[in-house]
């Protein structure tokens, strides 16, 4: 019994040392990783709405796929559009994306922010051009949830990544609905 | 220790002779700089894991060695991944999941569970340095051939006015694309193994050993 307890104690000590190593690395790198994330987010925001000014991120309370939004202006005055951060479910993991929406919910652009799907599965969706098929939808024209309604060219682009496509379409529809319901005005 | 170091470079080269650790080769050997970073990371993790496993051999019961080895290699791989994410984001994006996957790299498991089991920490460290350096050099060789033939370029670190990419005249306009694809890795590795096998004395068969 004592022999087993001793071995268990030693293994627990080794595991603790391993955990401490990871925690130390995390502490050393946390601020640099956070700064990198902020820089990348800002670059994506600039790419989504070039030449516009952005406000601070406003988080949305409660359990909602919409995590928050950045109000956006083209000049002085009230916010005209907003960039919504929304999360969705892809293949074997989630993702979050930024959707630039007009007041009426029309999607003006979108970009993946963070992809935690099985590596390689949703790679195609990471290119900015992938989101072009959703631009102009969300208001008068509904978000194409069913890939069968896409043009032949767009259909070829989503072939093989249909789970990712469905997740992105649903997330964009939720972002559009959030803006239409006045969520960004509250 | 020096003998343990030497055998990893040629006679028991982990990549070109023993075909260990093929996963990173398949993933990152299309660019020289990525191969260098991956080889160096593997060398560091292998050195730490091998030495630690050797030092702990009397403290860890045999049936738990694999778990302890995975825990040590995993924590080192996670730390390396975090450091890359923080200070080398471009490299981290390109190497992606393959750095955390070093936790279960067959070369690390083979040396830490095989060689380190019956060796002193000093010998295990020497073995890890030899095997890791042998792996790094072989990976660099394969990456250099793949990048020159498959892309017509050599990618290094950008410094000052140097963009970091050298274009190979002729090949940069019309590269042999097959070599830069996954199949190209196996083609180049196959030829590398053939060269290593030709250079080594032929291995004795069981029958020859029995006669002797």
CSV table of C-alpha atoms in Angstrom, one decimal:
chain,number,residue,atom,x,y,z
A,1,UNK,CA,0.0,0.0,0.0
A,2,UNK,CA,2.8,2.4,1.0
A,3,UNK,CA,4.7,1.5,-2.1
A,4,UNK,CA,1.7,2.4,-4.3
A,5,UNK,CA,1.0,5.6,-2.4
A,6,UNK,CA,4.6,6.7,-2.8
A,7,UNK,CA,4.5,6.0,-6.6
A,8,UNK,CA,1.2,7.9,-6.9
A,9,UNK,CA,2.7,10.8,-5.0
A,10,UNK,CA,5.8,10.9,-7.3
A,11,UNK,CA,3.6,10.8,-10.4
A,12,UNK,CA,1.4,13.5,-9.0
A,13,UNK,CA,4.5,15.6,-8.4
A,14,UNK,CA,5.7,15.1,-12.0
A,15,UNK,CA,2.2,16.1,-13.3
A,16,UNK,CA,2.2,19.2,-11.1
A,17,UNK,CA,5.6,20.2,-12.4
A,18,UNK,CA,4.3,19.8,-16.0
A,19,UNK,CA,1.3,21.9,-15.2
A,20,UNK,CA,3.5,24.6,-13.6
A,21,UNK,CA,5.6,24.7,-16.8
A,22,UNK,CA,2.5,25.3,-18.9
A,23,UNK,CA,1.2,27.9,-16.5
A,24,UNK,CA,4.5,29.7,-16.4
A,25,UNK,CA,4.6,29.7,-20.3
A,26,UNK,CA,1.0,31.0,-20.3
A,27,UNK,CA,1.9,33.8,-17.8
A,28,UNK,CA,4.9,34.8,-19.9
A,29,UNK,CA,3.1,34.9,-23.2
A,30,UNK,CA,-0.5,36.0,-22.2
A,31,UNK,CA,0.0,39.7,-22.8
A,32,UNK,CA,1.9,39.3,-26.1
A,33,UNK,CA,-0.8,36.9,-27.4
A,34,UNK,CA,-3.6,39.3,-26.3
A,35,UNK,CA,-1.8,42.2,-28.0
A,36,UNK,CA,-1.5,40.1,-31.2
A,37,UNK,CA,-5.2,39.2,-31.0
A,38,UNK,CA,-6.1,42.9,-30.7
A,39,UNK,CA,-3.9,43.9,-33.6
A,40,UNK,CA,-5.4,41.1,-35.8
A,41,UNK,CA,-8.9,42.1,-34.8
A,42,UNK,CA,-8.2,45.8,-35.7
A,43,UNK,CA,-6.7,44.7,-39.1
A,44,UNK,CA,-9.9,42.7,-39.8
A,45,UNK,CA,-12.1,45.6,-38.7
A,46,UNK,CA,-10.2,47.9,-41.1
A,47,UNK,CA,-10.5,45.4,-43.9
A,48,UNK,CA,-14.2,45.0,-43.3
A,49,UNK,CA,-15.0,48.7,-43.2
A,50,UNK,CA,-12.2,50.6,-44.8
A,51,UNK,CA,-11.9,54.3,-44.0
A,52,UNK,CA,-14.5,54.1,-41.2
A,53,UNK,CA,-14.0,54.9,-37.5
A,54,UNK,CA,-14.8,52.3,-34.8
A,55,UNK,CA,-16.1,52.6,-31.3
A,56,UNK,CA,-15.1,50.4,-28.3
A,57,UNK,CA,-16.3,46.8,-28.3
A,58,UNK,CA,-19.7,46.6,-26.5
A,59,UNK,CA,-20.4,43.1,-25.1
A,60,UNK,CA,-23.9,41.6,-25.2
A,61,UNK,CA,-25.1,40.2,-21.9
A,62,UNK,CA,-26.6,36.8,-21.5
A,63,UNK,CA,-26.4,33.5,-23.4
A,64,UNK,CA,-26.6,34.7,-27.0
A,65,UNK,CA,-24.6,33.7,-30.1
A,66,UNK,CA,-23.9,37.5,-30.6
A,67,UNK,CA,-21.0,38.3,-28.3
A,68,UNK,CA,-21.0,42.0,-28.8
A,69,UNK,CA,-20.4,44.7,-31.5
A,70,UNK,CA,-18.3,47.6,-32.6
A,71,UNK,CA,-20.3,50.7,-33.6
A,72,UNK,CA,-18.9,52.3,-36.8
A,73,UNK,CA,-19.0,55.7,-38.3
A,74,UNK,CA,-18.0,57.2,-41.7
A,75,UNK,CA,-18.1,60.8,-40.2
A,76,UNK,CA,-19.2,62.7,-37.2
A,77,UNK,CA,-22.6,61.9,-35.7
A,78,UNK,CA,-24.5,58.7,-34.8
A,79,UNK,CA,-23.2,55.3,-35.5
A,80,UNK,CA,-24.4,54.2,-39.0
A,81,UNK,CA,-23.4,50.6,-39.1
A,82,UNK,CA,-22.0,48.1,-36.7
A,83,UNK,CA,-19.6,45.2,-36.8
A,84,UNK,CA,-21.1,42.3,-34.9
A,85,UNK,CA,-19.0,39.5,-33.3
A,86,UNK,CA,-21.0,36.3,-33.4
A,87,UNK,CA,-20.1,32.7,-32.7
A,88,UNK,CA,-21.1,29.6,-34.6
A,89,UNK,CA,-20.6,25.9,-34.8
A,90,UNK,CA,-18.5,24.3,-37.5
A,91,UNK,CA,-17.0,20.8,-38.0
A,92,UNK,CA,-15.8,19.5,-34.7
A,93,UNK,CA,-15.5,22.9,-33.1
A,94,UNK,CA,-16.8,26.4,-33.0
A,95,UNK,CA,-15.7,29.7,-34.6
A,96,UNK,CA,-16.3,33.3,-34.2
A,97,UNK,CA,-16.7,35.8,-37.0
A,98,UNK,CA,-17.2,39.5,-37.5
A,99,UNK,CA,-20.1,40.7,-39.6
A,100,UNK,CA,-20.4,44.3,-40.8
A,101,UNK,CA,-24.1,45.0,-40.9
A,102,UNK,CA,-26.2,48.1,-42.0
A,103,UNK,CA,-29.0,49.3,-39.8
A,104,UNK,CA,-31.6,47.2,-41.8
A,105,UNK,CA,-29.5,44.0,-41.1
A,106,UNK,CA,-28.0,43.9,-44.6
A,107,UNK,CA,-24.6,42.2,-44.4
A,108,UNK,CA,-21.9,44.5,-45.9
A,109,UNK,CA,-19.0,42.1,-45.3
A,110,UNK,CA,-17.8,39.3,-43.0
A,111,UNK,CA,-14.6,37.7,-41.9
A,112,UNK,CA,-13.7,34.7,-39.7
A,113,UNK,CA,-12.0,35.9,-36.5
A,114,UNK,CA,-11.1,32.6,-34.8
A,115,UNK,CA,-11.6,29.1,-36.1
A,116,UNK,CA,-11.5,26.2,-33.7
A,117,UNK,CA,-12.8,23.5,-36.1
A,118,UNK,CA,-10.8,20.4,-36.8
A,119,UNK,CA,-7.7,21.8,-38.4
A,120,UNK,CA,-7.9,22.0,-42.1
A,121,UNK,CA,-11.7,21.4,-42.3
A,122,UNK,CA,-12.8,25.1,-42.6
A,123,UNK,CA,-9.7,26.4,-44.2
A,124,UNK,CA,-11.5,27.7,-47.3
A,125,UNK,CA,-13.7,29.9,-45.1
A,126,UNK,CA,-10.7,31.8,-43.9
A,127,UNK,CA,-10.2,33.6,-47.2
A,128,UNK,CA,-12.0,36.9,-47.4
A,129,UNK,CA,-13.5,36.0,-50.8
A,130,UNK,CA,-15.4,33.1,-49.2
A,131,UNK,CA,-17.7,35.6,-47.4
A,132,UNK,CA,-18.6,37.4,-50.7
A,133,UNK,CA,-21.6,35.2,-51.3
A,134,UNK,CA,-23.3,36.6,-48.2
A,135,UNK,CA,-22.7,40.2,-49.0
A,136,UNK,CA,-26.0,42.0,-49.8
A,137,UNK,CA,-28.1,39.4,-47.9
A,138,UNK,CA,-29.8,39.7,-44.5
A,139,UNK,CA,-32.3,42.5,-45.4
A,140,UNK,CA,-34.5,42.3,-48.5
A,141,UNK,CA,-32.7,39.2,-49.6
A,142,UNK,CA,-32.5,36.4,-46.9
A,143,UNK,CA,-29.1,34.9,-45.9
A,144,UNK,CA,-28.7,31.7,-48.1
A,145,UNK,CA,-28.9,29.0,-45.4
A,146,UNK,CA,-29.4,26.3,-48.0
A,147,UNK,CA,-26.3,25.9,-50.2
A,148,UNK,CA,-28.5,24.5,-53.0
A,149,UNK,CA,-29.7,28.1,-53.6
A,150,UNK,CA,-26.2,29.3,-54.4
A,151,UNK,CA,-24.9,30.0,-57.9
A,152,UNK,CA,-22.9,27.2,-59.5
A,153,UNK,CA,-19.6,29.0,-58.8
A,154,UNK,CA,-20.4,29.6,-55.1
A,155,UNK,CA,-21.7,26.0,-54.8
A,156,UNK,CA,-18.4,24.7,-56.0
A,157,UNK,CA,-16.6,26.9,-53.3
A,158,UNK,CA,-18.6,25.4,-50.4
A,159,UNK,CA,-18.5,21.8,-51.7
A,160,UNK,CA,-16.7,19.6,-49.1
A,161,UNK,CA,-17.1,22.2,-46.3
A,162,UNK,CA,-20.9,22.2,-46.1
A,163,UNK,CA,-20.9,21.9,-42.2
A,164,UNK,CA,-18.7,25.0,-42.0
A,165,UNK,CA,-20.9,26.8,-44.6
A,166,UNK,CA,-24.1,26.0,-42.7
A,167,UNK,CA,-22.5,27.3,-39.4
A,168,UNK,CA,-21.4,30.5,-41.0
A,169,UNK,CA,-24.7,31.1,-42.7
A,170,UNK,CA,-26.6,30.6,-39.4
A,171,UNK,CA,-24.2,32.9,-37.5
A,172,UNK,CA,-24.6,35.6,-40.1
A,173,UNK,CA,-28.3,35.3,-40.0
A,174,UNK,CA,-28.2,35.7,-36.2
A,175,UNK,CA,-26.0,38.8,-36.5
A,176,UNK,CA,-28.3,40.3,-39.1
A,177,UNK,CA,-31.4,39.6,-36.9
A,178,UNK,CA,-29.6,41.1,-33.9
A,179,UNK,CA,-29.1,44.4,-35.8
A,180,UNK,CA,-32.6,44.4,-37.3
A,181,UNK,CA,-34.1,43.9,-33.8
A,182,UNK,CA,-32.2,47.1,-32.7
A,183,UNK,CA,-29.7,45.2,-30.5
A,184,UNK,CA,-26.9,47.6,-31.5
A,185,UNK,CA,-29.0,50.6,-30.5
A,186,UNK,CA,-29.6,49.6,-26.9
B,1,UNK,CA,27.9,10.5,-24.6
B,2,UNK,CA,29.7,11.5,-27.8
B,3,UNK,CA,29.0,8.0,-29.2
B,4,UNK,CA,25.4,8.4,-28.4
B,5,UNK,CA,25.4,11.7,-30.1
B,6,UNK,CA,27.1,10.4,-33.3
B,7,UNK,CA,24.8,7.5,-34.1
B,8,UNK,CA,21.8,9.7,-34.5
B,9,UNK,CA,23.5,11.7,-37.2
B,10,UNK,CA,24.1,8.9,-39.7
B,11,UNK,CA,24.0,5.2,-38.7
B,12,UNK,CA,20.6,5.5,-36.9
B,13,UNK,CA,19.3,8.7,-38.4
B,14,UNK,CA,15.7,8.9,-37.1
B,15,UNK,CA,14.3,10.2,-40.4
B,16,UNK,CA,16.3,8.7,-43.3
B,17,UNK,CA,17.2,5.3,-41.7
B,18,UNK,CA,14.5,4.6,-39.1
B,19,UNK,CA,11.6,6.6,-40.6
B,20,UNK,CA,10.5,8.0,-37.3
B,21,UNK,CA,8.6,11.3,-36.8
B,22,UNK,CA,7.1,11.4,-40.3
B,23,UNK,CA,4.1,13.6,-39.4
B,24,UNK,CA,6.0,16.9,-39.2
B,25,UNK,CA,8.0,16.0,-42.3
B,26,UNK,CA,4.8,15.7,-44.3
B,27,UNK,CA,3.4,18.9,-42.9
B,28,UNK,CA,6.3,21.4,-42.8
B,29,UNK,CA,9.0,20.3,-45.2
B,30,UNK,CA,7.7,22.5,-48.1
B,31,UNK,CA,9.6,25.6,-46.8
B,32,UNK,CA,13.1,25.6,-45.4
B,33,UNK,CA,12.4,28.1,-42.5
B,34,UNK,CA,9.4,26.1,-41.3
B,35,UNK,CA,11.4,22.9,-41.3
B,36,UNK,CA,14.2,24.6,-39.4
B,37,UNK,CA,11.8,25.8,-36.7
B,38,UNK,CA,10.1,22.5,-36.4
B,39,UNK,CA,13.4,20.5,-36.2
B,40,UNK,CA,14.7,22.9,-33.6
B,41,UNK,CA,11.5,22.6,-31.5
B,42,UNK,CA,11.6,18.8,-31.7
B,43,UNK,CA,15.2,18.8,-30.7
B,44,UNK,CA,14.5,20.9,-27.6
B,45,UNK,CA,11.5,18.8,-26.6
B,46,UNK,CA,13.3,15.6,-27.2
B,47,UNK,CA,16.3,16.7,-25.1
B,48,UNK,CA,14.1,17.7,-22.1
B,49,UNK,CA,11.9,14.6,-22.3
B,50,UNK,CA,14.7,12.2,-22.8
B,51,UNK,CA,16.8,13.6,-19.9
B,52,UNK,CA,13.8,13.9,-17.6
B,53,UNK,CA,12.6,10.3,-18.3
B,54,UNK,CA,16.1,9.0,-17.7
B,55,UNK,CA,16.4,10.9,-14.4
B,56,UNK,CA,13.0,9.7,-13.3
B,57,UNK,CA,13.5,6.0,-14.3
B,58,UNK,CA,13.8,4.7,-10.8
B,59,UNK,CA,10.8,6.8,-9.5
B,60,UNK,CA,8.2,5.9,-12.2
B,61,UNK,CA,6.8,2.3,-12.3
B,62,UNK,CA,7.1,0.7,-15.7
B,63,UNK,CA,3.4,0.7,-16.6
B,64,UNK,CA,3.1,4.4,-15.9
B,65,UNK,CA,6.2,5.5,-18.0
B,66,UNK,CA,4.2,6.2,-21.1
B,67,UNK,CA,1.8,8.5,-19.2
B,68,UNK,CA,4.6,10.4,-17.6
B,69,UNK,CA,6.4,10.7,-20.9
B,70,UNK,CA,3.3,12.0,-22.6
B,71,UNK,CA,2.8,14.5,-19.8
B,72,UNK,CA,6.4,15.8,-20.0
B,73,UNK,CA,6.4,16.0,-23.8
B,74,UNK,CA,2.9,17.5,-23.8
B,75,UNK,CA,3.8,20.3,-21.4
B,76,UNK,CA,7.0,21.1,-23.3
B,77,UNK,CA,5.0,21.1,-26.6
B,78,UNK,CA,2.3,23.4,-25.1
B,79,UNK,CA,4.9,25.8,-23.8
B,80,UNK,CA,6.7,25.9,-27.2
B,81,UNK,CA,3.4,26.5,-28.9
B,82,UNK,CA,2.5,29.4,-26.6
B,83,UNK,CA,6.0,31.0,-27.1
B,84,UNK,CA,5.6,30.7,-30.9
B,85,UNK,CA,2.0,32.2,-30.7
B,86,UNK,CA,3.4,35.1,-28.7
B,87,UNK,CA,6.7,35.9,-30.4
B,88,UNK,CA,6.6,34.3,-33.8
B,89,UNK,CA,2.9,34.5,-34.9
B,90,UNK,CA,3.6,33.9,-38.6
B,91,UNK,CA,5.6,30.8,-37.9
B,92,UNK,CA,2.9,29.7,-35.4
B,93,UNK,CA,0.2,30.0,-38.0
B,94,UNK,CA,2.2,28.0,-40.5
B,95,UNK,CA,3.2,25.2,-38.1
B,96,UNK,CA,-0.3,25.2,-36.6
B,97,UNK,CA,-1.4,22.0,-34.9
B,98,UNK,CA,1.9,20.2,-35.7
B,99,UNK,CA,3.7,21.8,-32.7
B,100,UNK,CA,1.2,20.5,-30.0
B,101,UNK,CA,1.2,17.2,-31.9
B,102,UNK,CA,4.9,16.7,-31.0
B,103,UNK,CA,3.5,15.3,-27.8
B,104,UNK,CA,2.9,12.0,-29.5
B,105,UNK,CA,5.8,12.2,-31.9
B,106,UNK,CA,7.1,8.7,-32.5
B,107,UNK,CA,10.7,9.8,-32.3
B,108,UNK,CA,10.2,11.4,-28.8
B,109,UNK,CA,8.3,8.3,-27.6
B,110,UNK,CA,10.8,5.9,-29.0
B,111,UNK,CA,13.9,7.6,-27.4
B,112,UNK,CA,12.2,8.5,-24.1
B,113,UNK,CA,10.6,5.1,-23.6
B,114,UNK,CA,13.3,3.0,-25.2
B,115,UNK,CA,16.8,4.5,-24.9
B,116,UNK,CA,16.3,6.6,-21.8
B,117,UNK,CA,14.9,3.6,-19.8
B,118,UNK,CA,18.3,2.0,-19.3
B,119,UNK,CA,20.7,5.0,-19.7
B,120,UNK,CA,22.1,7.7,-17.5
B,121,UNK,CA,20.7,11.3,-17.9
B,122,UNK,CA,24.0,12.4,-19.5
B,123,UNK,CA,23.8,9.6,-22.1
B,124,UNK,CA,20.1,10.3,-22.7
B,125,UNK,CA,20.9,13.9,-23.2
B,126,UNK,CA,23.6,13.1,-25.7
B,127,UNK,CA,21.3,10.6,-27.5
B,128,UNK,CA,18.6,13.3,-27.7
B,129,UNK,CA,21.0,15.8,-29.1
B,130,UNK,CA,22.3,13.3,-31.7
B,131,UNK,CA,18.9,12.1,-32.7
B,132,UNK,CA,17.4,15.6,-32.7
B,133,UNK,CA,20.3,17.0,-34.7
B,134,UNK,CA,20.1,14.1,-37.2
B,135,UNK,CA,16.4,14.7,-37.6
B,136,UNK,CA,16.9,18.4,-38.0
B,137,UNK,CA,19.6,18.0,-40.7
B,138,UNK,CA,17.6,15.4,-42.6
B,139,UNK,CA,14.5,17.6,-42.4
B,140,UNK,CA,16.4,20.6,-43.6
B,141,UNK,CA,17.8,18.5,-46.5
B,142,UNK,CA,14.4,17.3,-47.5
B,143,UNK,CA,12.9,20.8,-47.2
B,144,UNK,CA,15.7,22.3,-49.3
B,145,UNK,CA,15.2,19.8,-52.1
B,146,UNK,CA,11.4,20.1,-51.9
B,147,UNK,CA,11.4,23.9,-51.9
B,148,UNK,CA,13.9,24.3,-54.7
B,149,UNK,CA,12.3,21.8,-57.0
B,150,UNK,CA,8.6,22.3,-55.9
B,151,UNK,CA,8.5,26.1,-55.6
B,152,UNK,CA,11.8,27.3,-57.2
B,153,UNK,CA,12.6,29.3,-54.0
B,154,UNK,CA,14.6,29.1,-50.8
B,155,UNK,CA,12.9,30.7,-47.8
B,156,UNK,CA,15.1,32.1,-45.1
B,157,UNK,CA,14.7,34.7,-42.4
B,158,UNK,CA,14.1,38.3,-43.7
B,159,UNK,CA,16.8,40.6,-42.4
B,160,UNK,CA,17.0,44.4,-43.3
B,161,UNK,CA,16.5,44.8,-47.0
B,162,UNK,CA,16.6,41.1,-47.7
B,163,UNK,CA,13.1,39.8,-48.2
B,164,UNK,CA,14.0,36.3,-46.9
B,165,UNK,CA,13.2,34.6,-50.2
B,166,UNK,CA,15.8,33.6,-52.8
B,167,UNK,CA,14.4,32.7,-56.2
B,168,UNK,CA,16.1,29.9,-58.1
B,169,UNK,CA,16.5,30.9,-61.8
B,170,UNK,CA,14.5,28.7,-64.1
B,171,UNK,CA,12.7,26.7,-61.4
B,172,UNK,CA,10.9,29.7,-59.9
B,173,UNK,CA,9.0,30.2,-63.2
B,174,UNK,CA,8.3,26.5,-63.9
B,175,UNK,CA,8.7,24.4,-60.7
B,176,UNK,CA,8.0,20.7,-60.4
B,177,UNK,CA,4.7,21.1,-58.5
B,178,UNK,CA,4.5,17.4,-57.5
B,179,UNK,CA,7.5,17.8,-55.3
B,180,UNK,CA,5.8,20.4,-53.2
B,181,UNK,CA,2.7,18.2,-52.7
B,182,UNK,CA,2.4,15.6,-50.0
B,183,UNK,CA,3.4,12.8,-52.4
B,184,UNK,CA,6.6,14.7,-53.1
B,185,UNK,CA,7.6,14.3,-49.4
B,186,UNK,CA,7.5,10.5,-49.7
B,187,UNK,CA,9.3,10.6,-53.1
B,188,UNK,CA,12.2,12.7,-51.7
B,189,UNK,CA,12.3,10.8,-48.4
B,190,UNK,CA,12.4,7.5,-50.3
B,191,UNK,CA,15.4,8.6,-52.3
B,192,UNK,CA,17.1,9.9,-49.1
B,193,UNK,CA,16.6,6.6,-47.5
B,194,UNK,CA,18.0,4.8,-50.5
B,195,UNK,CA,21.1,7.0,-50.3
B,196,UNK,CA,21.5,6.3,-46.6
B,197,UNK,CA,21.0,2.6,-47.1
B,198,UNK,CA,23.6,2.5,-49.8
B,199,UNK,CA,26.1,4.3,-47.7
B,200,UNK,CA,25.6,1.9,-44.7
B,201,UNK,CA,27.1,-1.6,-44.5
B,202,UNK,CA,24.4,-4.2,-45.3
B,203,UNK,CA,22.6,-5.4,-42.3
B,204,UNK,CA,23.1,-9.1,-41.5
B,205,UNK,CA,20.1,-11.4,-41.9
B,206,UNK,CA,19.0,-13.7,-39.1
B,207,UNK,CA,20.4,-16.7,-41.0
B,208,UNK,CA,23.8,-15.1,-41.4
B,209,UNK,CA,23.8,-14.2,-37.7
B,210,UNK,CA,23.0,-17.8,-36.8
B,211,UNK,CA,25.9,-19.1,-38.9
B,212,UNK,CA,28.3,-16.7,-37.3
